[in-house]
C-alpha positions as CSV (number, residue, x, y, z in Angstrom):
1,M,13.8,12.8,-13.6
2,A,11.3,13.8,-10.8
3,T,12.1,14.2,-7.3
4,E,10.7,12.3,-4.9
5,P,8.4,15.2,-3.7
6,E,7.5,15.8,-6.7
7,E,6.5,12.3,-7.8
8,R,4.4,12.8,-3.8
9,R,3.1,16.0,-5.9
10,R,1.6,15.0,-9.1
11,R,-0.1,11.3,-7.6
12,A,-1.9,13.8,-5.4
13,I,-2.8,15.6,-7.2
14,E,-4.0,13.3,-9.8
15,L,-5.7,12.4,-6.5
16,I,-7.5,15.8,-6.2
17,I,-8.4,15.7,-10.4
18,A,-9.6,12.3,-9.7
19,A,-11.8,12.2,-6.6
20,A,-13.2,16.1,-8.4
21,V,-14.0,13.5,-11.3
22,V,-15.9,10.9,-8.9
23,A,-18.0,14.3,-6.9
24,I,-19.1,15.9,-9.8
25,S,-19.9,12.0,-12.0
26,L,-22.1,11.7,-7.9
27,A,-23.9,15.0,-8.2
28,S,-24.8,14.4,-12.2
29,L,-26.8,10.7,-11.4
30,F,-28.1,12.9,-8.1
31,T,-29.0,15.6,-10.4
32,A,-31.0,12.9,-13.0
33,V,-32.5,10.6,-10.2
34,Y,-33.9,13.1,-8.8
35,Q,-35.2,14.6,-11.8
36,S,-36.6,11.6,-13.3
37,I,-38.1,11.1,-9.1
38,V,-39.6,14.8,-9.4
39,M,-41.1,14.5,-13.4
40,R,-43.0,11.2,-12.7
41,R,-44.3,12.7,-9.3
42,T,-45.4,15.9,-11.9
43,L,-46.7,13.5,-14.7
44,E,-48.9,11.4,-11.9
45,A,-50.0,14.5,-10.6
46,S,-51.1,15.5,-13.9
47,V,-53.3,11.5,-14.1
48,W,-54.6,11.6,-10.4
49,P,-57.6,10.2,-9.9
50,R,-60.1,11.0,-7.4
51,V,-62.8,9.1,-6.7
52,E,-65.9,9.6,-4.4
53,W,-69.4,7.9,-4.2
54,E,-72.7,10.0,-4.3
55,N,-75.6,8.0,-1.8
56,S,-79.2,10.5,-2.0
57,N,-82.8,9.9,-2.0
58,Y,-83.0,13.1,-5.0
59,D,-82.5,13.1,-9.0
60,E,-81.8,16.8,-9.2
61,E,-81.4,16.2,-13.2
62,R,-84.9,14.8,-13.0
63,R,-86.5,16.9,-10.5
64,V,-87.4,13.1,-8.7
65,N,-87.2,11.2,-5.6
66,A,-84.6,8.3,-6.7
67,I,-82.2,6.1,-4.8
68,T,-79.2,6.6,-6.3
69,L,-75.8,5.1,-5.3
70,A,-72.6,6.1,-7.7
71,I,-69.7,6.8,-8.1
72,S,-67.3,10.0,-9.7
73,N,-64.3,11.0,-10.5
74,H,-63.1,14.4,-9.2
75,G,-59.5,13.9,-10.0
76,V,-58.0,14.5,-13.2
77,G,-56.6,11.7,-14.4
78,P,-58.7,8.8,-15.8
79,A,-59.7,5.9,-12.8
80,L,-59.9,1.9,-13.7
81,I,-62.3,1.1,-11.6
82,A,-61.5,-2.3,-10.0
83,R,-64.1,-3.6,-7.6
84,V,-67.3,-2.4,-6.1
85,E,-68.9,-3.8,-3.6
86,I,-71.8,-3.0,-1.4
87,L,-71.8,-4.6,2.3
88,L,-74.5,-5.2,4.4
89,E,-74.5,-5.2,8.1
90,G,-70.8,-5.9,7.1
91,K,-71.8,-8.2,4.4
92,R,-71.3,-8.8,0.6
93,V,-74.5,-8.5,-1.4
94,R,-73.9,-9.2,-5.0
95,N,-76.9,-7.5,-6.9
96,E,-79.9,-5.3,-6.6
97,S,-81.7,-8.5,-5.7
98,A,-79.9,-9.3,-3.0
99,L,-79.9,-5.6,-1.7
100,I,-83.4,-5.6,-1.8
101,L,-84.3,-9.2,-0.3
102,N,-82.0,-9.0,2.5
103,C,-83.7,-5.6,3.4
104,C,-86.9,-4.1,2.6
105,L,-89.1,-6.9,2.2
106,D,-91.2,-8.3,4.5
107,G,-91.6,-12.8,5.0
108,A,-91.4,-14.5,7.0
109,T,-88.7,-17.0,4.9
110,P,-86.8,-16.7,1.8
111,E,-88.6,-18.5,-0.6
112,E,-91.7,-15.7,0.6
113,R,-89.8,-12.3,0.0
114,V,-88.2,-14.4,-3.1
115,A,-91.8,-14.6,-4.6
116,T,-93.0,-11.0,-3.6
117,L,-90.1,-9.4,-5.1
118,R,-90.9,-11.8,-8.4
119,R,-94.4,-10.2,-7.9
120,L,-93.7,-6.7,-7.9
121,T,-91.2,-6.9,-10.2
122,Q,-93.1,-9.1,-13.1
123,Q,-96.5,-6.3,-11.8
124,G,-94.1,-3.4,-12.7
125,D,-94.8,-2.2,-9.8
126,L,-90.6,-2.9,-8.6
127,M,-88.5,-0.6,-11.6
128,T,-84.6,-0.3,-10.8
129,Y,-81.2,1.1,-13.2
130,T,-78.0,-0.9,-12.2
131,S,-74.6,-1.2,-13.8
132,T,-71.9,-3.1,-13.6
133,L,-69.1,-1.0,-13.0
134,D,-66.0,-3.8,-13.0
135,G,-63.6,-2.6,-14.9
136,V,-65.3,0.9,-16.1
137,A,-62.4,3.8,-16.4
138,L,-63.7,7.1,-14.9
139,T,-63.1,9.8,-17.0
140,P,-62.3,13.8,-15.6
141,G,-65.9,15.0,-14.7
142,Q,-67.8,11.6,-15.2
143,E,-70.4,10.0,-13.1
144,R,-71.2,6.4,-13.4
145,I,-75.0,5.2,-11.3
146,L,-74.3,1.8,-10.2
147,F,-78.1,1.7,-8.7
148,Q,-81.5,3.9,-8.6
149,F,-84.2,3.0,-7.5
150,E,-87.2,5.5,-8.4
151,R,-89.7,6.1,-5.7
152,P,-93.3,4.1,-6.9
153,V,-96.5,6.9,-7.1
154,E,-98.7,6.5,-3.5
155,D,-100.7,3.3,-4.1
156,S,-97.4,1.5,-5.3
157,P,-96.8,-2.1,-3.2
158,A,-93.2,-1.3,-4.1
159,L,-93.6,2.4,-2.7
160,A,-92.8,0.4,1.0
161,V,-90.0,-1.5,-0.3
162,W,-88.3,2.3,-1.6
163,T,-88.7,3.5,1.7
164,R,-87.8,0.5,3.6
165,L,-84.9,0.8,1.6
166,N,-84.4,4.8,1.7
167,K,-84.0,4.1,5.2
168,V,-81.2,2.0,4.8
169,R,-79.1,3.2,2.6
170,D,-76.7,5.6,5.0
171,E,-77.0,2.0,7.2
172,L,-75.0,1.0,3.6
173,D,-71.0,0.6,3.3
174,L,-69.7,1.2,-0.1
175,T,-66.2,0.4,-1.1
176,V,-64.9,1.2,-4.2
177,C,-61.4,-0.3,-5.5
178,Y,-60.1,1.6,-8.3
179,C,-56.1,2.9,-10.1
180,S,-54.6,5.3,-12.2
181,V,-52.9,4.8,-14.9
182,F,-49.5,4.3,-13.6
183,G,-51.1,2.1,-11.3
184,D,-51.4,3.4,-7.8
185,C,-54.4,2.6,-6.1
186,W,-57.2,4.0,-3.7
187,S,-60.2,2.1,-1.2
188,A,-62.9,4.9,-1.0
189,R,-65.4,3.8,1.5
190,A,-68.3,5.9,2.4
191,R,-71.2,5.2,4.8
192,A,-73.9,7.7,4.8
193,Y,-72.4,11.2,4.5
194,K,-69.0,10.4,5.6
195,Q,-66.5,8.7,3.5
196,A,-62.7,8.1,3.6
197,T,-59.9,7.3,0.6
198,E,-56.6,5.3,1.5
199,P,-53.4,4.5,-0.7
200,V,-54.0,0.2,-1.3
201,R,-51.1,-2.0,-2.9
202,R,-53.0,-3.1,-5.2
203,C,-56.7,-3.5,-5.3
204,R,-57.8,-7.5,-4.7
205,S,-59.6,-9.8,-6.3
206,G,-61.5,-12.6,-5.0
207,P,-63.7,-15.5,-7.2
208,E,-66.5,-13.6,-7.4
209,P,-67.3,-9.8,-8.1
210,G,-68.2,-6.7,-7.2
211,F,-71.3,-5.1,-7.2
212,T,-73.0,-6.6,-10.2
213,G,-76.2,-4.6,-11.3
């Protein structure tokens, strides 16, 4: 039969062993959690998108003067475009007609400007290319044009529209909200030659779509 000092010694050894087992288990758990975090961050970095705006008046590929608003993915993973917006003097413009009507046409009333836009369009003097990018997925290195307006010839009545828009384009606030395949989201804002990107919890949605082309 063990004496009291021996019993106390046995219990102390059991407590030390139990504490060591708990410590090892906690260390293993911490290591597993840390490795999981590292692996997730590594995966996130391997699919990190970086969307940037292009706001230019010259198409280098075709070597023509053309006002171009486009977005491109300079990251290493796909970018899921949630919403694209263009603001003129702080107000969102829904499409290319609203943009041109509010910046670049003569007319004392909205009705007169609408009539001018319709006439220029029907005559084939004012031709633009637009697309809707909400919901588009951009692969790394891919560019998508949102709006493009090639400079009309010198005697075209639409040349004044192009010239005014060329002056106004650096006053436009361009915003695109996009996410990675893991659901991490960012908002990229551009004005003239300045751009800023910041993380956001999610891309907001509204009752109306963004710029619809």
